[in-house]
Amino acid sequence: MNILEERILQDGILKDGNILIVDSFLNHQIDIKILEAMAGKVKDKFKEDKITKVLTIESSGIAIGTIVAQTLGVPLVFAKKNMARNLDDEIYETSVASYTYKNNYPVAVAKKLISKDDNVLIVDDFLAEGNACYGLIDIVNQAGANVAGISIAIEKGFQNGGRNLRADGYKLFSMAIIENFTDGQIIFR
Amino acid sequence: MNILEERILQDGILKDGNILIVDSFLNHQIDIKILEAMAGKVKDKFKEDKITKVLTIESSGIAIGTIVAQTLGVPLVFAKKNMARNLDDEIYETSVASYTYKNNYPVAVAKKLISKDDNVLIVDDFLAEGNACYGLIDIVNQAGANVAGISIAIEKGFQNGGRNLRADGYKLFSMAIIENFTDGQIIFR
């Protein structure tokens, strides 16, 4: 069991049987040491892949994206929600479905920040249905760049995102994969 | 001239004479080395202050908050906009006025994440009128904790935030202070 799995068992809170709250160490308060541990594993997994840029999505991907980018020695770009059109009209835009809020929201990246020569590692805190990931993949594709892989802190293995991304051939690394919640217990894959 | 000031002159874009765009290195794409340089200076400035926690506000403060927290060896907490009430009802909430959008928005922090024993360093990317800072100060005060100081990447010296915070006695460190924009040139203090 790795440091993230241990911390999920120690400080994660299960609400209503299937909502995992990790706001004391991952997405509201952030324990930097967990991000560093994950970034070290990401560096091992992608050391042959010549990553040129880390791409994430605001807000909860930014902290983990920052430490992964630092560890790989490349810049971080985060896709913005509700990007101010008047400040930068040259954008790649896509629409992401929110499983939690049952709606769609636009996310965008300034065109100048991803070039066709970029080899992009997508990073996020959670993977559930994969909607945010596929949105970021769409942006990378619009730029004509390459998706080198995807790194996730917590994958919900009982939802479809991980299965679909692997079936589509993406190199996906998840630091912790939750198989299911059984009788209020968290079972890892 | 420090690394941030040099980078502002090199890659910052002035729009309409008084809007500084730094999205290629500070708040859309992030150059981690600039954040590390700033975090090193923050550590020097606050080394006697026994900081226990870094507090910032989503989204653009998170990257810089992450590296400052890493350098100080403490956790990061970021205040959330539109915090989901049903997920965590025990929150400190305040209202922040947006100079850009001419409205007010609520920001919140879960009560469990700041205690009265905390010695908090507030971190953000920009300081203009100081509205976000005063909102974060309000949250720290609600928690009964202490504001040890405030660290900012870019202070707009021609707006009121820095002057007011210093007049109120806060220990404020700004990595770059822009005195004004003269004939399309950026003049640092």
Short mmCIF file of N, CA and C in Angstrom, two decimals, chain A residues 19-159:
data_model
loop_
_atom_site.label_atom_id
_atom_site.label_comp_id
_atom_site.label_asym_id
_atom_site.label_seq_id
_atom_site.Cartn_x
_atom_site.Cartn_y
_atom_site.Cartn_z
N ILE A 19 -19.39 8.70 -1.76
CA ILE A 19 -18.67 9.94 -2.07
C ILE A 19 -17.45 10.03 -1.16
N LEU A 20 -16.27 10.02 -1.78
CA LEU A 20 -15.03 10.04 -1.01
C LEU A 20 -14.54 11.48 -0.86
N ILE A 21 -14.42 11.93 0.37
CA ILE A 21 -13.96 13.29 0.67
C ILE A 21 -12.48 13.22 1.07
N VAL A 22 -11.65 13.90 0.32
CA VAL A 22 -10.20 13.90 0.62
C VAL A 22 -9.72 15.34 0.79
N ASP A 23 -10.61 16.19 1.34
CA ASP A 23 -10.29 17.61 1.38
C ASP A 23 -9.29 17.97 2.47
N SER A 24 -8.93 17.03 3.33
CA SER A 24 -7.94 17.35 4.36
C SER A 24 -6.51 17.13 3.88
N PHE A 25 -6.32 16.52 2.67
CA PHE A 25 -4.94 16.30 2.21
C PHE A 25 -4.76 16.39 0.70
N LEU A 26 -5.86 16.45 -0.09
CA LEU A 26 -5.66 16.42 -1.53
C LEU A 26 -6.31 17.55 -2.32
N ASN A 27 -7.50 17.99 -1.94
CA ASN A 27 -8.11 18.99 -2.82
C ASN A 27 -8.77 20.19 -2.12
N HIS A 28 -8.35 20.46 -0.89
CA HIS A 28 -8.79 21.71 -0.25
C HIS A 28 -7.61 22.13 0.66
N GLN A 29 -7.24 21.25 1.58
CA GLN A 29 -5.89 21.33 2.15
C GLN A 29 -5.03 20.33 1.38
N ILE A 30 -3.77 20.71 1.13
CA ILE A 30 -2.90 19.88 0.31
C ILE A 30 -1.67 19.50 1.11
N ASP A 31 -1.43 18.20 1.25
CA ASP A 31 -0.19 17.71 1.85
C ASP A 31 0.83 17.55 0.72
N ILE A 32 1.80 18.45 0.70
CA ILE A 32 2.73 18.50 -0.44
C ILE A 32 3.53 17.20 -0.55
N LYS A 33 3.80 16.56 0.58
CA LYS A 33 4.62 15.34 0.55
C LYS A 33 3.95 14.21 -0.24
N ILE A 34 2.63 14.15 -0.19
CA ILE A 34 1.92 13.14 -0.99
C ILE A 34 2.08 13.44 -2.48
N LEU A 35 1.99 14.72 -2.82
CA LEU A 35 2.17 15.09 -4.24
C LEU A 35 3.58 14.77 -4.69
N GLU A 36 4.56 15.02 -3.84
CA GLU A 36 5.96 14.72 -4.19
C GLU A 36 6.16 13.22 -4.40
N ALA A 37 5.53 12.42 -3.53
CA ALA A 37 5.65 10.96 -3.68
C ALA A 37 5.04 10.52 -5.01
N MET A 38 3.88 11.08 -5.33
CA MET A 38 3.24 10.73 -6.59
C MET A 38 4.08 11.19 -7.77
N ALA A 39 4.62 12.40 -7.68
CA ALA A 39 5.42 12.94 -8.79
C ALA A 39 6.65 12.08 -9.04
N GLY A 40 7.22 11.53 -7.97
CA GLY A 40 8.36 10.63 -8.14
C GLY A 40 7.99 9.40 -8.95
N LYS A 41 6.83 8.83 -8.66
CA LYS A 41 6.36 7.65 -9.41
C LYS A 41 6.03 8.01 -10.86
N VAL A 42 5.46 9.20 -11.05
CA VAL A 42 5.14 9.65 -12.41
C VAL A 42 6.43 9.78 -13.22
N LYS A 43 7.46 10.33 -12.58
CA LYS A 43 8.74 10.48 -13.28
C LYS A 43 9.29 9.12 -13.71
N ASP A 44 9.17 8.11 -12.84
CA ASP A 44 9.62 6.76 -13.19
C ASP A 44 8.83 6.21 -14.38
N LYS A 45 7.52 6.38 -14.34
CA LYS A 45 6.65 5.80 -15.37
C LYS A 45 6.87 6.43 -16.73
N PHE A 46 7.19 7.74 -16.75
CA PHE A 46 7.23 8.46 -18.01
C PHE A 46 8.64 8.95 -18.36
N LYS A 47 9.66 8.30 -17.76
CA LYS A 47 11.02 8.81 -17.96
C LYS A 47 11.50 8.64 -19.39
N GLU A 48 10.90 7.72 -20.16
CA GLU A 48 11.32 7.52 -21.55
C GLU A 48 10.50 8.36 -22.52
N ASP A 49 9.55 9.12 -22.00
CA ASP A 49 8.53 9.70 -22.89
C ASP A 49 8.78 11.15 -23.30
N LYS A 50 9.90 11.71 -22.85
CA LYS A 50 10.26 13.07 -23.26
C LYS A 50 9.08 14.06 -23.16
N ILE A 51 8.47 14.10 -21.97
CA ILE A 51 7.37 15.04 -21.72
C ILE A 51 7.89 16.47 -21.86
N THR A 52 7.15 17.31 -22.56
CA THR A 52 7.53 18.73 -22.68
C THR A 52 6.62 19.65 -21.88
N LYS A 53 5.45 19.15 -21.48
CA LYS A 53 4.49 20.03 -20.81
C LYS A 53 3.49 19.19 -20.01
N VAL A 54 3.13 19.70 -18.83
CA VAL A 54 2.06 19.09 -18.05
C VAL A 54 0.80 19.93 -18.25
N LEU A 55 -0.32 19.25 -18.51
CA LEU A 55 -1.60 19.94 -18.70
C LEU A 55 -2.59 19.43 -17.67
N THR A 56 -3.24 20.36 -16.96
CA THR A 56 -4.30 19.99 -16.03
C THR A 56 -5.46 20.96 -16.19
N ILE A 57 -6.42 20.88 -15.27
CA ILE A 57 -7.63 21.70 -15.37
C ILE A 57 -7.88 22.33 -14.01
N GLU A 58 -8.30 23.60 -14.01
CA GLU A 58 -8.56 24.23 -12.72
C GLU A 58 -9.81 23.62 -12.09
N SER A 59 -9.90 23.67 -10.73
CA SER A 59 -8.89 24.15 -9.82
C SER A 59 -8.12 23.01 -9.17
N SER A 60 -8.77 21.88 -8.95
CA SER A 60 -8.16 20.89 -8.05
C SER A 60 -7.01 20.13 -8.69
N GLY A 61 -6.79 20.29 -9.99
CA GLY A 61 -5.62 19.66 -10.61
C GLY A 61 -4.35 20.49 -10.50
N ILE A 62 -4.48 21.75 -10.10
CA ILE A 62 -3.33 22.66 -10.21
C ILE A 62 -2.21 22.31 -9.24
N ALA A 63 -2.53 21.99 -8.01
CA ALA A 63 -1.47 21.69 -7.03
C ALA A 63 -0.68 20.46 -7.46
N ILE A 64 -1.37 19.40 -7.80
CA ILE A 64 -0.67 18.18 -8.20
C ILE A 64 0.05 18.40 -9.53
N GLY A 65 -0.55 19.15 -10.43
CA GLY A 65 0.12 19.47 -11.70
C GLY A 65 1.40 20.25 -11.48
N THR A 66 1.38 21.15 -10.50
CA THR A 66 2.56 21.97 -10.20
C THR A 66 3.73 21.10 -9.74
N ILE A 67 3.46 20.17 -8.83
CA ILE A 67 4.56 19.33 -8.31
C ILE A 67 5.04 18.32 -9.36
N VAL A 68 4.13 17.80 -10.17
CA VAL A 68 4.56 16.89 -11.24
C VAL A 68 5.40 17.66 -12.27
N ALA A 69 4.98 18.85 -12.64
CA ALA A 69 5.75 19.66 -13.59
C ALA A 69 7.13 19.99 -13.02
N GLN A 70 7.17 20.33 -11.74
CA GLN A 70 8.45 20.61 -11.09
C GLN A 70 9.38 19.41 -11.16
N THR A 71 8.84 18.24 -10.86
CA THR A 71 9.64 17.02 -10.82
C THR A 71 10.13 16.63 -12.22
N LEU A 72 9.30 16.86 -13.24
CA LEU A 72 9.71 16.55 -14.61
C LEU A 72 10.55 17.67 -15.24
N GLY A 73 10.57 18.85 -14.60
CA GLY A 73 11.36 19.97 -15.13
C GLY A 73 10.74 20.60 -16.37
N VAL A 74 9.41 20.63 -16.41
CA VAL A 74 8.71 21.24 -17.56
C VAL A 74 7.66 22.22 -17.05
N PRO A 75 7.12 23.08 -17.92
CA PRO A 75 6.07 24.00 -17.48
C PRO A 75 4.73 23.29 -17.25
N LEU A 76 3.91 23.91 -16.44
CA LEU A 76 2.52 23.49 -16.24
C LEU A 76 1.61 24.44 -17.00
N VAL A 77 0.60 23.88 -17.67
CA VAL A 77 -0.50 24.69 -18.22
C VAL A 77 -1.78 24.17 -17.60
N PHE A 78 -2.63 25.09 -17.13
CA PHE A 78 -3.95 24.61 -16.69
C PHE A 78 -5.05 25.21 -17.55
N ALA A 79 -5.95 24.30 -17.99
CA ALA A 79 -7.12 24.73 -18.76
C ALA A 79 -8.05 25.51 -17.84
N LYS A 80 -8.61 26.59 -18.38
CA LYS A 80 -9.44 27.48 -17.57
C LYS A 80 -10.91 27.32 -17.90
N LYS A 81 -11.71 27.38 -16.84
CA LYS A 81 -13.15 27.45 -17.00
C LYS A 81 -13.52 28.93 -17.14
N ASN A 82 -14.55 29.21 -17.89
CA ASN A 82 -15.01 30.60 -18.02
C ASN A 82 -13.87 31.55 -18.36
N MET A 83 -13.09 31.18 -19.35
CA MET A 83 -11.93 32.01 -19.72
C MET A 83 -12.43 33.33 -20.30
N ALA A 84 -11.82 34.42 -19.81
CA ALA A 84 -12.24 35.75 -20.27
C ALA A 84 -11.89 35.90 -21.75
N ARG A 85 -12.91 35.95 -22.57
CA ARG A 85 -12.74 36.00 -24.02
C ARG A 85 -11.97 37.23 -24.48
N ASN A 86 -12.23 38.34 -23.83
CA ASN A 86 -11.62 39.58 -24.29
C ASN A 86 -10.12 39.64 -24.01
N LEU A 87 -9.67 38.80 -23.06
CA LEU A 87 -8.25 38.85 -22.73
C LEU A 87 -7.42 38.01 -23.69
N ASP A 88 -8.03 37.00 -24.28
CA ASP A 88 -7.24 36.14 -25.15
C ASP A 88 -8.18 35.40 -26.09
N ASP A 89 -8.34 35.92 -27.28
CA ASP A 89 -9.31 35.34 -28.21
C ASP A 89 -8.80 34.10 -28.91
N GLU A 90 -7.49 33.89 -28.86
CA GLU A 90 -6.91 32.76 -29.58
C GLU A 90 -6.85 31.55 -28.67
N ILE A 91 -7.95 30.83 -28.58
CA ILE A 91 -8.01 29.72 -27.62
C ILE A 91 -8.47 28.42 -28.28
N TYR A 92 -8.03 27.31 -27.69
CA TYR A 92 -8.63 26.00 -27.96
C TYR A 92 -9.68 25.80 -26.88
N GLU A 93 -10.89 25.47 -27.29
CA GLU A 93 -11.97 25.34 -26.33
C GLU A 93 -12.65 23.98 -26.50
N THR A 94 -13.12 23.44 -25.38
CA THR A 94 -13.90 22.20 -25.45
C THR A 94 -14.95 22.24 -24.35
N SER A 95 -15.83 21.25 -24.36
CA SER A 95 -16.90 21.20 -23.39
C SER A 95 -16.74 19.95 -22.54
N VAL A 96 -16.85 20.12 -21.24
CA VAL A 96 -16.68 18.99 -20.32
C VAL A 96 -18.00 18.76 -19.57
N ALA A 97 -18.43 17.50 -19.54
CA ALA A 97 -19.64 17.16 -18.80
C ALA A 97 -19.29 16.96 -17.33
N SER A 98 -20.07 17.56 -16.44
CA SER A 98 -19.86 17.38 -15.01
C SER A 98 -20.80 16.30 -14.49
N TYR A 99 -20.21 15.22 -13.99
CA TYR A 99 -21.00 14.13 -13.41
C TYR A 99 -21.66 14.60 -12.12
N THR A 100 -20.92 15.41 -11.35
CA THR A 100 -21.42 15.87 -10.05
C THR A 100 -22.58 16.86 -10.22
N TYR A 101 -22.39 17.82 -11.14
CA TYR A 101 -23.37 18.90 -11.24
C TYR A 101 -24.36 18.72 -12.39
N LYS A 102 -24.21 17.62 -13.15
CA LYS A 102 -25.16 17.29 -14.22
C LYS A 102 -25.31 18.41 -15.25
N ASN A 103 -24.17 19.02 -15.60
CA ASN A 103 -24.22 20.03 -16.65
C ASN A 103 -22.93 19.96 -17.47
N ASN A 104 -22.81 20.84 -18.44
CA ASN A 104 -21.57 20.93 -19.22
C ASN A 104 -20.95 22.30 -19.01
N TYR A 105 -19.63 22.33 -18.98
CA TYR A 105 -18.98 23.62 -18.84
C TYR A 105 -17.82 23.70 -19.84
N PRO A 106 -17.56 24.92 -20.35
CA PRO A 106 -16.46 25.07 -21.31
C PRO A 106 -15.12 25.19 -20.58
N VAL A 107 -14.09 24.63 -21.16
CA VAL A 107 -12.73 24.87 -20.68
C VAL A 107 -11.87 25.25 -21.88
N ALA A 108 -10.84 26.04 -21.62
CA ALA A 108 -10.05 26.59 -22.72
C ALA A 108 -8.59 26.73 -22.36
N VAL A 109 -7.75 26.68 -23.38
CA VAL A 109 -6.32 26.94 -23.25
C VAL A 109 -5.91 27.89 -24.36
N ALA A 110 -5.12 28.89 -24.03
CA ALA A 110 -4.60 29.81 -25.05
C ALA A 110 -3.77 29.03 -26.07
N LYS A 111 -4.02 29.28 -27.35
CA LYS A 111 -3.33 28.53 -28.41
C LYS A 111 -1.82 28.64 -28.30
N LYS A 112 -1.34 29.80 -27.88
CA LYS A 112 0.12 30.00 -27.82
C LYS A 112 0.81 29.07 -26.83
N LEU A 113 0.03 28.43 -25.94
CA LEU A 113 0.65 27.65 -24.87
C LEU A 113 0.85 26.17 -25.20
N ILE A 114 0.26 25.68 -26.29
CA ILE A 114 0.51 24.29 -26.72
C ILE A 114 0.83 24.32 -28.21
N SER A 115 1.97 23.75 -28.56
CA SER A 115 2.34 23.70 -29.98
C SER A 115 2.30 22.25 -30.47
N LYS A 116 2.36 22.07 -31.75
CA LYS A 116 2.27 20.72 -32.32
C LYS A 116 3.47 19.86 -31.95
N ASP A 117 4.53 20.50 -31.49
CA ASP A 117 5.72 19.74 -31.07
C ASP A 117 5.65 19.26 -29.62
N ASP A 118 4.61 19.67 -28.92
CA ASP A 118 4.54 19.30 -27.49
C ASP A 118 4.14 17.85 -27.29
N ASN A 119 4.74 17.26 -26.26
CA ASN A 119 4.47 15.90 -25.81
C ASN A 119 3.89 16.05 -24.41
N VAL A 120 2.58 15.93 -24.32
CA VAL A 120 1.85 16.43 -23.15
C VAL A 120 1.48 15.30 -22.19
N LEU A 121 1.76 15.53 -20.91
CA LEU A 121 1.28 14.65 -19.85
C LEU A 121 0.08 15.33 -19.18
N ILE A 122 -1.06 14.66 -19.23
CA ILE A 122 -2.28 15.17 -18.59
C ILE A 122 -2.30 14.69 -17.13
N VAL A 123 -2.58 15.61 -16.21
CA VAL A 123 -2.57 15.30 -14.78
C VAL A 123 -3.87 15.78 -14.15
N ASP A 124 -4.43 14.98 -13.26
CA ASP A 124 -5.60 15.45 -12.51
C ASP A 124 -5.68 14.73 -11.17
N ASP A 125 -6.50 15.26 -10.28
CA ASP A 125 -6.60 14.64 -8.96
C ASP A 125 -7.50 13.39 -8.98
N PHE A 126 -8.65 13.49 -9.64
CA PHE A 126 -9.60 12.38 -9.68
C PHE A 126 -9.88 11.95 -11.11
N LEU A 127 -10.12 10.66 -11.30
CA LEU A 127 -10.63 10.12 -12.56
C LEU A 127 -11.87 9.31 -12.24
N ALA A 128 -13.00 9.74 -12.80
CA ALA A 128 -14.25 9.01 -12.57
C ALA A 128 -14.78 8.54 -13.93
N GLU A 129 -15.61 9.34 -14.56
CA GLU A 129 -16.09 9.00 -15.91
C GLU A 129 -15.09 9.39 -16.99
N GLY A 130 -14.12 10.20 -16.64
CA GLY A 130 -13.09 10.57 -17.62
C GLY A 130 -13.42 11.80 -18.43
N ASN A 131 -14.50 12.50 -18.06
CA ASN A 131 -14.93 13.65 -18.88
C ASN A 131 -13.88 14.75 -18.94
N ALA A 132 -13.28 15.09 -17.81
CA ALA A 132 -12.26 16.14 -17.82
C ALA A 132 -11.06 15.69 -18.66
N CYS A 133 -10.65 14.43 -18.50
CA CYS A 133 -9.51 13.91 -19.28
C CYS A 133 -9.77 13.97 -20.78
N TYR A 134 -10.96 13.53 -21.18
CA TYR A 134 -11.25 13.56 -22.62
C TYR A 134 -11.34 14.99 -23.14
N GLY A 135 -11.77 15.92 -22.29
CA GLY A 135 -11.75 17.32 -22.68
C GLY A 135 -10.33 17.82 -22.91
N LEU A 136 -9.43 17.46 -22.00
CA LEU A 136 -8.03 17.87 -22.16
C LEU A 136 -7.38 17.19 -23.37
N ILE A 137 -7.73 15.92 -23.60
CA ILE A 137 -7.23 15.23 -24.80
C ILE A 137 -7.70 15.96 -26.06
N ASP A 138 -8.94 16.39 -26.06
CA ASP A 138 -9.49 17.13 -27.21
C ASP A 138 -8.68 18.40 -27.46
N ILE A 139 -8.33 19.10 -26.39
CA ILE A 139 -7.54 20.33 -26.54
C ILE A 139 -6.14 20.02 -27.11
N VAL A 140 -5.52 18.96 -26.59
CA VAL A 140 -4.19 18.57 -27.11
C VAL A 140 -4.30 18.21 -28.59
N ASN A 141 -5.36 17.49 -28.94
CA ASN A 141 -5.56 17.11 -30.35
C ASN A 141 -5.79 18.34 -31.23
N GLN A 142 -6.56 19.29 -30.74
CA GLN A 142 -6.79 20.52 -31.51
C GLN A 142 -5.48 21.24 -31.81
N ALA A 143 -4.54 21.13 -30.85
CA ALA A 143 -3.25 21.79 -31.02
C ALA A 143 -2.32 20.99 -31.93
N GLY A 144 -2.73 19.77 -32.29
CA GLY A 144 -1.86 18.91 -33.10
C GLY A 144 -0.69 18.34 -32.32
N ALA A 145 -0.79 18.40 -30.98
CA ALA A 145 0.28 17.88 -30.12
C ALA A 145 -0.02 16.42 -29.77
N ASN A 146 0.91 15.80 -29.04
CA ASN A 146 0.76 14.38 -28.68
C ASN A 146 0.42 14.22 -27.20
N VAL A 147 -0.53 13.32 -26.91
CA VAL A 147 -0.81 12.96 -25.53
C VAL A 147 0.14 11.82 -25.15
N ALA A 148 1.15 12.14 -24.34
CA ALA A 148 2.13 11.12 -23.94
C ALA A 148 1.54 10.18 -22.90
N GLY A 149 0.64 10.69 -22.09
CA GLY A 149 0.04 9.86 -21.07
C GLY A 149 -0.81 10.67 -20.13
N ILE A 150 -1.33 9.97 -19.13
CA ILE A 150 -2.25 10.58 -18.17
C ILE A 150 -1.88 10.08 -16.78
N SER A 151 -1.75 11.01 -15.83
CA SER A 151 -1.44 10.64 -14.44
C SER A 151 -2.52 11.17 -13.52
N ILE A 152 -3.04 10.29 -12.70
CA ILE A 152 -4.18 10.58 -11.83
C ILE A 152 -3.80 10.24 -10.39
N ALA A 153 -4.27 11.04 -9.45
CA ALA A 153 -4.07 10.66 -8.05
C ALA A 153 -5.01 9.51 -7.68
N ILE A 154 -6.31 9.75 -7.76
CA ILE A 154 -7.28 8.73 -7.33
C ILE A 154 -8.22 8.38 -8.48
N GLU A 155 -8.15 7.13 -8.93
CA GLU A 155 -9.09 6.64 -9.95
C GLU A 155 -10.22 5.87 -9.28
N LYS A 156 -11.43 6.22 -9.64
CA LYS A 156 -12.58 5.44 -9.17
C LYS A 156 -12.79 4.30 -10.15
N GLY A 157 -12.25 3.13 -9.78
CA GLY A 157 -12.23 1.99 -10.70
C GLY A 157 -13.59 1.46 -11.06
N PHE A 158 -14.59 1.86 -10.29
CA PHE A 158 -15.96 1.38 -10.55
C PHE A 158 -16.71 2.31 -11.49
N GLN A 159 -16.05 3.39 -11.93
CA GLN A 159 -16.66 4.21 -12.98
C GLN A 159 -15.89 3.95 -14.28
#
